[in-house]
Short mmCIF file of C-alpha atoms and ligand atoms in Angstrom, two decimals:
data_model
loop_
_atom_site.label_atom_id
_atom_site.label_comp_id
_atom_site.label_asym_id
_atom_site.label_seq_id
_atom_site.Cartn_x
_atom_site.Cartn_y
_atom_site.Cartn_z
CA MET A 1 0.00 0.00 0.00
CA MET A 2 1.22 3.50 -0.86
CA HIS A 3 2.47 5.54 2.10
CA LEU A 4 -0.05 8.19 3.17
CA PRO A 5 1.70 11.25 4.62
CA GLU A 6 0.55 12.99 7.83
CA SER A 7 0.46 16.38 6.12
CA CYS A 8 0.50 17.85 2.62
CA GLN A 9 -0.03 21.13 0.82
CA VAL A 10 -3.12 20.07 -1.12
CA ALA A 11 -5.50 17.14 -0.58
CA VAL A 12 -7.85 16.46 -3.49
CA VAL A 13 -10.92 14.48 -2.40
CA GLY A 14 -12.23 12.24 -5.20
CA SER A 15 -10.60 10.84 -8.34
CA GLY A 16 -13.28 11.49 -10.98
CA ILE A 17 -13.05 14.02 -13.83
CA ALA A 18 -13.01 16.98 -11.43
CA GLY A 19 -10.49 15.58 -8.92
CA LEU A 20 -7.97 14.15 -11.39
CA THR A 21 -8.13 17.23 -13.65
CA MET A 22 -7.39 19.40 -10.62
CA ALA A 23 -4.61 17.14 -9.35
CA ARG A 24 -2.89 17.10 -12.75
CA GLU A 25 -3.16 20.88 -13.12
CA LEU A 26 -1.77 21.36 -9.60
CA ALA A 27 1.26 19.26 -10.63
CA LEU A 28 1.62 21.24 -13.88
CA SER A 29 1.49 24.44 -11.78
CA GLY A 30 4.44 23.21 -9.71
CA VAL A 31 2.66 21.97 -6.55
CA ARG A 32 4.75 19.02 -5.37
CA SER A 33 3.05 18.07 -2.11
CA CYS A 34 -0.39 16.91 -3.21
CA VAL A 35 -2.37 13.71 -2.65
CA VAL A 36 -5.61 12.41 -4.15
CA LEU A 37 -7.88 10.61 -1.66
CA GLU A 38 -10.35 8.18 -3.22
CA ALA A 39 -12.96 6.24 -1.23
CA GLY A 40 -13.21 3.39 -3.73
CA PRO A 41 -10.74 0.75 -4.92
CA VAL A 42 -8.57 0.63 -8.03
CA GLY A 43 -10.74 -1.53 -10.25
CA ASP A 44 -10.49 -2.41 -13.90
CA LEU A 45 -9.43 0.99 -15.25
CA ARG A 46 -11.00 0.47 -18.68
CA HIS A 47 -13.89 2.72 -19.70
CA LYS A 48 -17.26 0.91 -19.67
CA ASN A 49 -17.48 1.27 -23.48
CA SER A 50 -14.43 -1.00 -23.80
CA LEU A 51 -16.34 -3.87 -22.20
CA PRO A 52 -17.88 -6.43 -24.57
CA GLY A 53 -21.48 -6.32 -25.80
CA ASP A 54 -24.09 -4.50 -23.75
CA ILE A 55 -22.21 -4.87 -20.44
CA GLY A 56 -21.32 -1.16 -20.22
CA LEU A 57 -24.89 -0.07 -20.98
CA ARG A 58 -26.24 -2.38 -18.26
CA LEU A 59 -23.64 -1.28 -15.72
CA TRP A 60 -24.94 2.26 -16.17
CA HIS A 61 -28.67 1.58 -16.16
CA THR A 62 -28.91 -1.31 -13.74
CA ALA A 63 -27.26 -0.09 -10.56
CA ALA A 64 -27.26 -3.58 -9.02
CA ALA A 65 -25.11 -4.86 -11.92
CA ASP A 66 -22.23 -2.54 -11.00
CA PRO A 67 -20.21 -3.44 -7.87
CA TYR A 68 -18.92 0.16 -7.77
CA PHE A 69 -22.38 1.75 -7.68
CA ALA A 70 -23.01 3.59 -4.40
CA ARG A 71 -25.82 5.84 -3.20
CA SER A 72 -25.40 7.42 0.21
CA TRP A 73 -28.66 9.37 0.11
CA SER A 74 -32.37 8.69 0.17
CA SER A 75 -35.03 10.49 -1.83
CA ASN A 76 -38.38 11.83 -0.71
CA ARG A 77 -39.69 11.26 -4.23
CA PRO A 78 -38.52 8.04 -5.88
CA PRO A 79 -37.74 7.28 -8.68
CA HIS A 80 -36.13 10.75 -8.73
CA PHE A 81 -32.67 10.68 -7.09
CA HIS A 82 -33.33 6.98 -6.54
CA ARG A 83 -33.29 3.95 -8.88
CA SER A 84 -29.98 4.34 -10.85
CA SER A 85 -29.03 7.64 -9.17
CA GLY A 86 -25.64 7.26 -7.49
CA ILE A 87 -21.90 7.57 -7.87
CA ARG A 88 -19.35 4.99 -9.02
CA ARG A 89 -17.04 4.55 -6.07
CA ARG A 90 -13.72 3.66 -7.69
CA VAL A 91 -10.53 5.26 -8.94
CA GLY A 92 -11.67 7.20 -12.02
CA GLY A 93 -15.26 7.60 -10.75
CA ARG A 94 -17.74 8.38 -13.50
CA SER A 95 -14.98 9.31 -15.98
CA LEU A 96 -15.00 5.56 -16.74
CA TYR A 97 -18.71 5.76 -17.71
CA TRP A 98 -19.32 9.12 -19.40
CA HIS A 99 -19.90 9.50 -23.15
CA GLY A 100 -17.46 12.31 -23.85
CA VAL A 101 -19.99 14.92 -25.01
CA CYS A 102 -18.22 18.26 -24.62
CA LEU A 103 -20.52 21.28 -24.77
CA PRO A 104 -19.78 24.59 -23.06
CA ILE A 105 -22.55 26.21 -21.04
CA GLU A 106 -24.42 28.58 -23.34
CA ASN A 107 -23.07 32.12 -23.38
CA ASP A 108 -26.40 33.76 -22.49
CA VAL A 109 -26.73 31.47 -19.44
CA LEU A 110 -23.17 32.26 -18.27
CA ARG A 111 -23.85 35.99 -18.67
CA ALA A 112 -27.32 36.02 -17.08
CA GLY A 113 -25.95 37.04 -13.67
CA ALA A 114 -25.75 33.80 -11.67
CA TRP A 115 -22.13 32.99 -12.68
CA PRO A 116 -19.53 35.44 -11.26
CA PRO A 117 -18.39 37.76 -14.11
CA SER A 118 -14.69 37.17 -13.31
CA VAL A 119 -15.16 33.40 -13.77
CA VAL A 120 -17.18 33.88 -16.97
CA ASP A 121 -14.34 35.99 -18.40
CA ALA A 122 -11.74 33.43 -17.31
CA LEU A 123 -13.73 30.56 -18.87
CA GLY A 124 -13.67 32.45 -22.20
CA SER A 125 -14.86 30.39 -25.15
CA VAL A 126 -13.92 27.11 -26.79
CA SER A 127 -12.89 28.78 -30.05
CA GLY A 128 -11.22 31.79 -28.40
CA SER A 129 -9.02 31.79 -25.30
CA GLY A 130 -9.37 30.98 -21.59
CA TRP A 131 -10.05 27.81 -19.58
CA TYR A 132 -12.58 26.43 -22.08
CA ALA A 133 -10.10 26.83 -24.96
CA ASP A 134 -7.21 25.34 -22.93
CA THR A 135 -9.36 22.32 -22.04
CA ALA A 136 -10.67 21.81 -25.58
CA ARG A 137 -7.11 22.05 -27.00
CA ARG A 138 -5.85 19.38 -24.61
CA LEU A 139 -8.76 17.09 -25.48
CA GLU A 140 -8.14 17.63 -29.20
CA ASP A 141 -4.45 16.82 -28.74
CA TRP A 142 -5.52 13.56 -27.10
CA LEU A 143 -8.13 12.90 -29.78
CA GLY A 144 -5.91 13.81 -32.73
CA GLU A 145 -8.69 15.76 -34.45
CA PRO A 146 -11.25 18.49 -33.67
CA LEU A 147 -13.86 17.55 -31.05
CA ASP A 148 -16.59 18.18 -33.62
CA ALA A 149 -14.97 16.23 -36.48
CA SER A 150 -17.53 14.47 -38.66
CA ARG A 151 -18.24 10.81 -37.89
CA GLY A 152 -18.53 10.02 -41.62
CA PRO A 153 -21.09 9.72 -44.45
CA LEU A 154 -23.90 8.32 -42.29
CA GLU A 155 -23.71 11.31 -39.94
CA ALA A 156 -23.48 13.70 -42.90
CA ALA A 157 -26.73 12.20 -44.23
CA VAL A 158 -28.50 12.51 -40.85
CA LEU A 159 -27.39 16.16 -40.60
CA LYS A 160 -28.65 16.81 -44.12
CA TRP A 161 -32.03 15.30 -43.28
CA LEU A 162 -32.32 17.35 -40.08
CA LEU A 163 -31.34 20.58 -41.90
CA ALA A 164 -33.89 19.81 -44.63
CA GLN A 165 -36.53 19.49 -41.88
CA GLY A 166 -35.67 22.99 -40.62
CA TYR A 167 -33.48 22.00 -37.66
CA PHE A 168 -30.27 23.98 -37.13
CA ALA A 169 -28.39 20.74 -36.45
CA ARG A 170 -24.68 20.17 -35.80
CA THR A 171 -22.25 17.37 -35.04
CA VAL A 172 -21.98 16.78 -31.26
CA PRO A 173 -18.44 17.59 -30.05
CA GLN A 174 -17.20 14.45 -28.35
CA ALA A 175 -13.92 13.51 -26.65
CA ALA A 176 -14.08 9.86 -27.69
CA ARG A 177 -11.59 7.93 -29.82
CA PHE A 178 -12.90 5.61 -32.49
CA ASP A 179 -11.42 2.12 -32.32
CA ARG A 180 -11.53 0.71 -35.86
CA ALA A 181 -11.02 -2.88 -34.69
CA THR A 182 -14.14 -2.90 -32.48
CA GLY A 183 -16.13 -0.04 -34.07
CA ILE A 184 -16.53 1.45 -30.57
CA ARG A 185 -15.92 5.01 -29.39
CA VAL A 186 -14.04 5.17 -26.08
CA PRO A 187 -14.21 8.49 -24.22
CA TYR A 188 -11.30 10.28 -22.58
CA SER A 189 -10.60 9.69 -18.91
CA PRO A 190 -7.95 11.62 -16.93
CA VAL A 191 -6.97 8.23 -15.42
CA GLU A 192 -4.95 7.74 -18.64
CA HIS A 193 -2.37 10.31 -17.50
CA TRP A 194 -1.68 8.25 -14.38
CA LEU A 195 -1.42 5.05 -16.42
CA ARG A 196 1.11 6.75 -18.72
CA GLU A 197 3.12 8.09 -15.72
CA GLU A 198 3.77 11.50 -17.23
CA PRO A 199 7.22 12.99 -16.75
CA GLY A 200 7.45 15.32 -13.76
CA GLY A 201 5.24 13.05 -11.72
CA LEU A 202 1.58 13.26 -10.87
CA PRO A 203 0.16 13.32 -7.32
CA PRO A 204 -0.31 9.81 -5.86
CA VAL A 205 -3.88 8.48 -5.79
CA HIS A 206 -4.67 6.75 -2.47
CA ALA A 207 -7.46 4.25 -3.13
CA ARG A 208 -9.80 2.95 -0.38
CA CYS A 209 -9.21 6.20 1.47
CA GLU A 210 -12.54 7.79 2.38
CA VAL A 211 -12.71 11.27 3.86
CA LEU A 212 -15.16 11.10 6.77
CA GLU A 213 -14.91 14.55 8.27
CA MET A 214 -13.06 17.86 7.92
CA THR A 215 -12.10 20.05 10.89
CA PRO A 216 -10.44 23.47 10.88
CA THR A 217 -7.13 23.65 12.74
CA ALA A 218 -6.02 26.64 14.81
CA SER A 219 -3.63 27.67 12.01
CA GLY A 220 -6.37 27.76 9.34
CA ARG A 221 -5.44 24.39 7.86
CA VAL A 222 -7.77 21.43 7.56
CA ALA A 223 -7.60 18.15 9.48
CA LEU A 224 -9.15 15.37 7.40
CA THR A 225 -10.33 12.27 9.25
CA LEU A 226 -9.95 9.31 6.92
CA ASP A 227 -10.96 5.70 6.77
CA SER A 228 -7.86 4.31 5.11
CA GLY A 229 -8.31 0.64 4.32
CA GLY A 230 -10.32 0.10 7.54
CA SER A 231 -8.23 2.14 9.99
CA HIS A 232 -8.83 5.75 10.97
CA ARG A 233 -6.13 8.30 10.14
CA VAL A 234 -5.77 12.07 10.23
CA LEU A 235 -4.16 14.06 7.41
CA VAL A 236 -3.54 17.81 7.78
CA ALA A 237 -3.68 19.81 4.55
CA GLU A 238 -3.07 23.49 3.80
CA ARG A 239 -5.75 23.34 1.09
CA VAL A 240 -8.50 20.85 0.32
CA CYS A 241 -10.18 20.51 -3.09
CA LEU A 242 -13.54 18.79 -2.67
CA ALA A 243 -14.29 16.83 -5.85
CA ALA A 244 -16.22 13.86 -4.48
CA GLY A 245 -19.25 14.12 -6.82
CA THR A 246 -22.09 16.57 -6.15
CA LEU A 247 -23.93 14.69 -3.40
CA PRO A 248 -20.91 13.44 -1.37
CA THR A 249 -19.27 16.88 -1.75
CA THR A 250 -22.47 18.52 -0.50
CA VAL A 251 -22.52 16.25 2.54
CA LEU A 252 -18.85 16.85 3.44
CA ALA A 253 -19.22 20.62 2.99
CA GLY A 254 -22.54 20.66 4.88
CA ARG A 255 -21.02 18.83 7.87
CA LEU A 256 -18.11 21.28 7.92
CA MET A 257 -20.56 24.21 7.88
CA MET A 258 -22.46 22.73 10.84
CA ARG A 259 -19.23 22.15 12.75
CA VAL A 260 -18.02 25.71 12.18
CA ALA A 261 -21.43 27.28 12.96
CA GLY A 262 -22.14 24.91 15.88
CA THR A 263 -25.52 23.93 14.43
CA ASP A 264 -27.22 20.55 14.03
CA GLU A 265 -29.04 21.24 10.79
CA CYS A 266 -27.95 21.98 7.26
CA ARG A 267 -30.10 22.21 4.18
CA LEU A 268 -28.35 23.09 0.93
CA GLU A 269 -30.68 24.41 -1.76
CA GLY A 270 -30.32 24.63 -5.53
CA LEU A 271 -29.84 20.94 -6.37
CA ASN A 272 -30.70 20.33 -10.01
CA ASP A 273 -30.23 17.76 -12.75
CA HIS A 274 -31.11 17.95 -16.41
CA ILE A 275 -34.65 17.19 -17.48
CA VAL A 276 -34.25 14.42 -20.08
CA GLN A 277 -36.84 12.48 -22.04
CA GLY A 278 -36.81 10.93 -25.48
CA PHE A 279 -37.78 8.09 -27.74
CA THR A 280 -36.08 5.27 -29.53
CA ALA A 281 -37.24 3.77 -32.81
CA SER A 282 -36.21 1.38 -35.54
CA VAL A 283 -36.26 3.56 -38.67
CA PRO A 284 -35.99 2.47 -42.32
CA ARG A 285 -32.76 3.81 -43.88
CA ARG A 286 -34.68 5.33 -46.79
CA VAL A 287 -36.75 7.59 -44.48
CA LEU A 288 -33.52 9.42 -43.60
CA ALA A 289 -32.00 8.94 -47.08
CA LEU A 290 -29.01 7.15 -45.50
CA PRO A 291 -26.19 5.67 -47.61
CA ARG A 292 -25.61 1.92 -47.68
CA LEU A 293 -22.37 2.42 -45.74
CA PRO A 294 -22.12 1.30 -42.12
CA GLY A 295 -21.59 4.07 -39.60
CA ASP A 296 -23.06 6.05 -36.75
CA ALA A 297 -24.21 9.59 -36.06
CA LEU A 298 -24.54 11.88 -33.05
CA CYS A 299 -26.05 15.26 -33.88
CA TYR A 300 -27.74 17.95 -31.84
CA VAL A 301 -29.96 20.95 -32.29
CA PRO A 302 -28.78 23.70 -29.91
CA ARG A 303 -31.18 24.94 -27.25
CA THR A 304 -33.99 27.17 -28.44
CA ASP A 305 -36.60 29.20 -26.58
CA PRO A 306 -38.97 28.11 -25.18
CA THR A 307 -37.74 24.50 -24.87
CA GLU A 308 -34.57 25.55 -22.97
CA SER A 309 -33.27 22.16 -24.16
CA ASN A 310 -30.69 20.70 -26.53
CA LEU A 311 -32.23 18.08 -28.82
CA PHE A 312 -29.93 15.10 -29.55
CA VAL A 313 -30.28 12.53 -32.33
CA ASP A 314 -28.19 9.36 -32.23
CA VAL A 315 -28.23 6.81 -35.06
CA THR A 316 -26.61 3.37 -34.96
CA GLU A 317 -26.73 0.26 -37.11
CA THR A 318 -29.03 -2.68 -36.35
CA SER A 319 -28.92 -6.33 -37.42
CA ASP A 320 -31.37 -5.38 -40.21
CA PRO A 321 -29.36 -3.71 -43.02
CA ASP A 322 -32.49 -1.78 -44.11
CA ARG A 323 -33.04 -0.16 -40.70
CA VAL A 324 -31.15 1.92 -38.14
CA LEU A 325 -31.82 2.49 -34.45
CA LEU A 326 -32.63 6.16 -33.91
CA THR A 327 -32.61 7.56 -30.39
CA ALA A 328 -33.72 11.14 -29.84
CA TRP A 329 -33.67 12.92 -26.50
CA THR A 330 -34.09 16.42 -25.28
CA MET A 331 -32.03 17.76 -22.37
CA GLY A 332 -33.23 20.86 -20.54
CA GLU A 333 -32.13 22.98 -17.64
CA GLN A 334 -33.78 23.12 -14.25
CA VAL A 335 -33.20 26.78 -13.46
CA GLY A 336 -32.47 27.53 -9.83
CA GLY A 337 -33.57 23.98 -8.87
CA ASP A 338 -36.15 23.91 -6.07
CA SER A 339 -34.72 20.60 -4.83
CA ALA A 340 -32.41 20.54 -1.80
CA VAL A 341 -30.15 18.24 0.22
CA ARG A 342 -30.72 17.78 3.96
CA VAL A 343 -27.36 16.92 5.48
CA PRO A 344 -27.36 14.91 8.71
CA ARG A 345 -24.94 15.85 11.50
CA ALA A 346 -23.93 12.28 12.31
CA PRO A 347 -21.18 10.84 10.08
CA GLY A 348 -22.46 7.85 8.12
CA ALA A 349 -26.14 8.87 8.34
CA PRO A 350 -27.66 9.20 4.84
CA ALA A 351 -28.47 12.62 3.41
CA VAL A 352 -32.03 13.17 2.21
CA VAL A 353 -32.75 14.63 -1.22
CA ASP A 354 -35.86 16.75 -1.09
CA VAL A 355 -37.08 16.65 -4.73
CA ARG A 356 -39.36 19.42 -5.93
CA PHE A 357 -40.58 20.37 -9.38
CA SER A 358 -41.00 24.06 -10.09
CA ALA A 359 -43.66 25.57 -12.37
CA ARG A 360 -40.84 26.29 -14.82
CA ASP A 361 -39.79 22.61 -14.82
CA HIS A 362 -43.33 21.67 -15.85
CA CYS A 363 -43.14 24.21 -18.72
CA VAL A 364 -39.83 22.73 -19.93
CA ILE A 365 -41.32 19.21 -19.74
CA GLY A 366 -44.37 20.34 -21.77
CA HIS A 367 -42.22 22.04 -24.44
CA GLN A 368 -39.92 19.01 -24.67
CA THR A 369 -42.89 16.70 -25.18
CA ARG A 370 -44.07 18.85 -28.08
CA GLN A 371 -40.52 19.03 -29.50
CA LEU A 372 -40.21 15.22 -29.47
CA GLY A 373 -43.72 14.86 -30.93
CA GLU A 374 -42.78 17.17 -33.83
CA LEU A 375 -39.64 15.16 -34.61
CA ALA A 376 -41.59 11.89 -34.49
CA GLU A 377 -44.19 13.36 -36.84
CA ARG A 378 -41.47 14.46 -39.29
CA LEU A 379 -40.05 10.93 -39.26
CA ALA A 380 -43.32 9.01 -39.50
CA GLY A 381 -45.60 11.52 -41.21
CA LYS A 382 -48.22 11.10 -38.49
CA PRO A 383 -48.58 12.41 -34.93
CA LEU A 384 -47.42 10.44 -31.89
CA PRO A 385 -50.21 9.23 -29.60
CA THR A 386 -50.47 11.78 -26.77
CA GLY A 387 -49.71 11.03 -23.12
CA GLU A 388 -46.62 8.92 -23.88
CA TRP A 389 -44.24 10.53 -21.37
CA HIS A 390 -44.85 10.71 -17.60
CA PHE A 391 -41.86 12.68 -16.38
CA ALA A 392 -42.97 13.11 -12.78
CA ALA A 393 -43.55 9.34 -12.48
CA GLY A 394 -40.21 8.64 -14.24
CA SER A 395 -41.78 6.39 -16.84
CA PRO A 396 -41.40 4.73 -19.28
CA GLU A 397 -37.83 3.59 -18.51
CA TYR A 398 -35.00 3.72 -21.05
CA LEU A 399 -33.66 0.14 -21.16
CA PRO A 400 -37.02 -1.60 -21.82
CA ALA A 401 -37.80 1.05 -24.46
CA ARG A 402 -34.47 0.37 -26.19
CA THR A 403 -34.93 -3.39 -26.02
CA ARG A 404 -38.40 -3.14 -27.57
CA ALA A 405 -37.21 -0.79 -30.32
CA ARG A 406 -34.33 -3.13 -31.22
CA ALA A 407 -36.69 -6.11 -31.37
CA HIS A 408 -39.28 -4.23 -33.45
CA ARG A 409 -39.56 -5.48 -37.03
CA GLY A 410 -41.48 -2.82 -38.88
CA ASP A 411 -42.99 -3.51 -42.26
CA GLY A 412 -42.12 -1.16 -45.14
CA ASP A 413 -41.69 2.40 -43.93
CA GLY A 414 -43.56 1.77 -40.66
CA ILE A 415 -41.96 3.22 -37.51
CA ALA A 416 -42.96 2.47 -33.93
CA PHE A 417 -41.79 4.92 -31.27
CA PHE A 418 -40.78 3.80 -27.78
CA PRO A 419 -40.73 6.80 -25.43
CA TYR A 420 -38.59 6.97 -22.30
CA VAL A 421 -37.78 9.27 -19.39
CA TYR A 422 -34.71 9.70 -17.20
CA PRO A 423 -35.76 10.43 -13.61
CA LEU A 424 -33.90 13.37 -12.04
CA GLY A 425 -30.62 12.25 -10.51
CA SER A 426 -30.17 9.40 -13.00
CA VAL A 427 -28.73 11.64 -15.74
CA ASP A 428 -25.59 12.01 -13.57
CA HIS A 429 -25.55 15.79 -14.17
CA GLU A 430 -26.60 16.66 -10.60
CA SER A 431 -25.24 20.05 -9.60
CA GLY A 432 -25.77 23.44 -7.98
CA THR A 433 -25.72 22.96 -4.18
CA LEU A 434 -22.54 24.99 -3.46
CA PRO A 435 -22.59 27.66 -6.18
CA LEU A 436 -19.64 29.92 -6.97
CA GLY A 437 -20.14 33.53 -5.84
CA SER A 438 -22.88 32.75 -3.31
CA SER A 439 -23.39 32.88 0.45
CA VAL A 440 -21.68 29.47 0.77
CA ALA A 441 -18.69 29.77 -1.62
CA ASP A 442 -16.65 32.61 -3.14
CA ASP A 443 -16.15 33.19 -6.90
CA TYR A 444 -13.52 30.44 -7.11
CA GLY A 445 -15.30 27.93 -4.88
CA ALA A 446 -13.56 28.57 -1.53
CA LEU A 447 -16.07 27.87 1.24
CA ARG A 448 -17.04 30.96 3.23
CA CYS A 449 -16.94 28.96 6.47
CA LEU A 450 -13.35 27.75 5.83
CA PRO A 451 -11.63 29.22 2.73
CA ALA A 452 -8.90 26.56 2.80
CA VAL A 453 -11.55 24.21 1.38
CA ARG A 454 -12.51 24.69 -2.27
CA VAL A 455 -15.47 23.01 -4.01
CA ALA A 456 -14.91 21.59 -7.50
CA GLY A 457 -17.18 19.84 -9.99
CA PRO A 458 -20.83 20.48 -10.90
CA ALA A 459 -21.76 21.14 -7.23
CA ALA A 460 -20.14 24.56 -7.76
CA PHE A 461 -22.15 25.50 -10.89
CA PRO A 462 -24.42 28.52 -10.25
CA ARG A 463 -26.42 27.46 -13.34
CA SER A 464 -26.01 24.49 -15.70
CA GLY A 465 -27.69 25.64 -18.90
CA ALA A 466 -28.71 22.82 -21.22
CA ALA A 467 -25.12 21.65 -21.72
CA ASN A 468 -23.66 18.39 -20.44
CA PRO A 469 -21.44 19.38 -17.51
CA SER A 470 -18.00 17.81 -17.99
CA LEU A 471 -16.30 20.29 -20.34
CA THR A 472 -17.17 23.00 -17.80
CA THR A 473 -16.10 20.72 -14.91
CA MET A 474 -12.67 20.26 -16.50
CA ALA A 475 -12.30 23.93 -17.49
CA LEU A 476 -13.29 25.12 -14.02
CA ALA A 477 -11.05 22.56 -12.28
CA THR A 478 -8.13 23.80 -14.39
CA GLY A 479 -8.74 27.41 -13.32
CA GLN A 480 -9.39 26.46 -9.69
CA ALA A 481 -6.13 24.47 -9.53
CA ARG A 482 -4.21 27.47 -10.87
CA ALA A 483 -5.94 29.70 -8.30
CA THR A 484 -5.09 27.23 -5.52
CA SER A 485 -1.41 26.96 -6.46
CA SER A 486 -1.07 30.75 -6.60
CA THR A 487 -2.09 31.02 -2.92
CA LEU A 488 0.42 28.47 -1.58
C1 FAD B 501 -23.19 6.86 -18.50
C2 FAD B 501 -22.84 8.31 -18.30
C3 FAD B 501 -22.67 9.13 -19.42
C4 FAD B 501 -22.32 10.47 -19.23
N1 FAD B 501 -22.06 11.21 -20.35
C5 FAD B 501 -21.62 12.48 -20.21
C6 FAD B 501 -21.24 13.22 -21.36
O1 FAD B 501 -21.24 12.72 -22.48
N2 FAD B 501 -20.85 14.51 -21.18
C7 FAD B 501 -20.80 15.09 -19.94
O2 FAD B 501 -20.46 16.27 -19.87
N3 FAD B 501 -21.14 14.38 -18.84
C8 FAD B 501 -21.53 13.10 -18.94
N4 FAD B 501 -21.85 12.37 -17.82
C9 FAD B 501 -21.75 13.02 -16.51
C10 FAD B 501 -20.32 13.01 -16.01
O3 FAD B 501 -19.78 11.73 -16.16
C11 FAD B 501 -20.28 13.42 -14.53
O4 FAD B 501 -20.86 14.69 -14.39
C12 FAD B 501 -18.85 13.51 -14.05
O5 FAD B 501 -18.11 12.36 -14.39
C13 FAD B 501 -18.80 13.74 -12.56
O6 FAD B 501 -17.44 13.89 -12.22
P1 FAD B 501 -16.99 14.23 -10.75
O7 FAD B 501 -15.51 14.20 -10.75
O8 FAD B 501 -17.67 15.48 -10.29
O9 FAD B 501 -17.61 13.06 -9.85
P2 FAD B 501 -17.36 11.49 -9.83
O10 FAD B 501 -16.96 10.96 -11.14
O11 FAD B 501 -18.55 10.89 -9.17
O12 FAD B 501 -16.08 11.33 -8.88
C14 FAD B 501 -16.15 11.50 -7.50
C15 FAD B 501 -15.18 10.52 -6.85
O13 FAD B 501 -15.11 10.86 -5.46
C16 FAD B 501 -15.11 9.67 -4.70
N5 FAD B 501 -15.61 9.98 -3.35
C17 FAD B 501 -16.89 10.20 -2.97
N6 FAD B 501 -16.94 10.47 -1.64
C18 FAD B 501 -15.66 10.42 -1.20
C19 FAD B 501 -15.08 10.61 0.08
N7 FAD B 501 -15.82 10.92 1.15
N8 FAD B 501 -13.74 10.45 0.21
C20 FAD B 501 -12.96 10.16 -0.87
N9 FAD B 501 -13.48 9.97 -2.11
C21 FAD B 501 -14.81 10.11 -2.27
C22 FAD B 501 -16.01 8.73 -5.48
O14 FAD B 501 -15.74 7.39 -5.14
C23 FAD B 501 -15.67 9.08 -6.93
O15 FAD B 501 -14.64 8.27 -7.45
C24 FAD B 501 -22.19 11.02 -17.94
C25 FAD B 501 -22.38 10.21 -16.82
C26 FAD B 501 -22.68 8.86 -16.98
C27 FAD B 501 -22.83 7.98 -15.76
#
């Protein structure tokens, strides 16, 4: 087992996209005394997409199938923040599951007032300069081509069809390498840098090392109580970067707030996830005017008013050469999330997610339903039966819908649509409980109650927009690491 020191300059809690991006940037910024503390074990470090057949898909959707799945909270409104809502407790965290979609938060959302202006300026833009551009450049170096490079003739045909239908569609930027031998796209994970042992050295990752509690010391440092392989240890750090996933980060920060304030209650507001619903269908190639060449496509139609949602269209081959599997989904923002996390004082006691839908959420759900209905009508030439989606009830579920669509053998140009819904918390985009520039954290995520502790990852997003979170998570972690190293 790797030797865990008694003190260090920076302790990074969590080894997912946020934690490992921060740890690497701290090393690149010259911080030599840094450790990464990870509650889970070092498992198989391959991304789930590298696993054969449908195993990866099932690991994601069927929590019980994944030995690394963990949920340390309960929900007042299952299936939301229940069912497959959880983290993956292992070195690499959810970076070994994500799909690599890299969209920045929309400019109008960043500039609407919730995000601190200094951070918005520092984020910059993907095509310009700043943290977004630095992050995109690194991902493109890894990928060997632009993030939004075309996936080939099949995608070009899908884009053409969407444009002809009046959609302002584009290729989805994705940090995922195509493996010609298997025909599979495998997304980037920062774990790869540790496997390659980059020159200059990266901070050690201590697996099976769970942070239980944080306590301020008299000198303004932080004493971390750890469960390290079954025995309790204390590590004193000058700075702590909390990157344990939104819910565990919320709980650790909430307990620290209670300790500092001497209270027994902590309720952190603003929890949100994306509102996602869609359909899957077996579609004749000729409906989309697709070439007879095998391929795949992942396109999106950027968010429009009033849907507040990005519309995605994914096309893959099926065993029937005359048909493709088309999956469409719409992903919308929960603005200001009315949901909250109640953090218990006692270590080990589960947090409670108090799920609430706002009137605005219901509007987004209604607009999304119409948006999906319109797309289905354009594909099939007839309207979808109404009442297919029941977002609040979290039904129908995705996996059964996909299985039914794959098994469907339509005749001629017939298309059957199989709708599905992702309950809140199961999209894995949960965020917003410890927002930058708020009463709980400063512009760069330092907690007001103890500035030596900085919050990273989606928990720190003041608003999420419709974009998938990880490009922003990596960009922000890069900037936060630079800010941390400059104060040491
Ligand atoms: C199937 C799937 C597809 C996705 N696709 C995309 C996509 O295409 N684009 C996108 O932007 N996003 C996507 N996401 C979301 C994205 O993966 C997550 O938002 C992101 O990985 C979260 O990263 P994180 O570092 O904040 O948290 P995590 O990856 O959850 O990492 C947190 C780590 O902290 C550890 N930890 C927790 N508590 C403690 C503790 N007390 N002490 C020590 N360690 C602790 C955990 O074990 C975990 O390893 C997807 C997610 C999934 C599951």
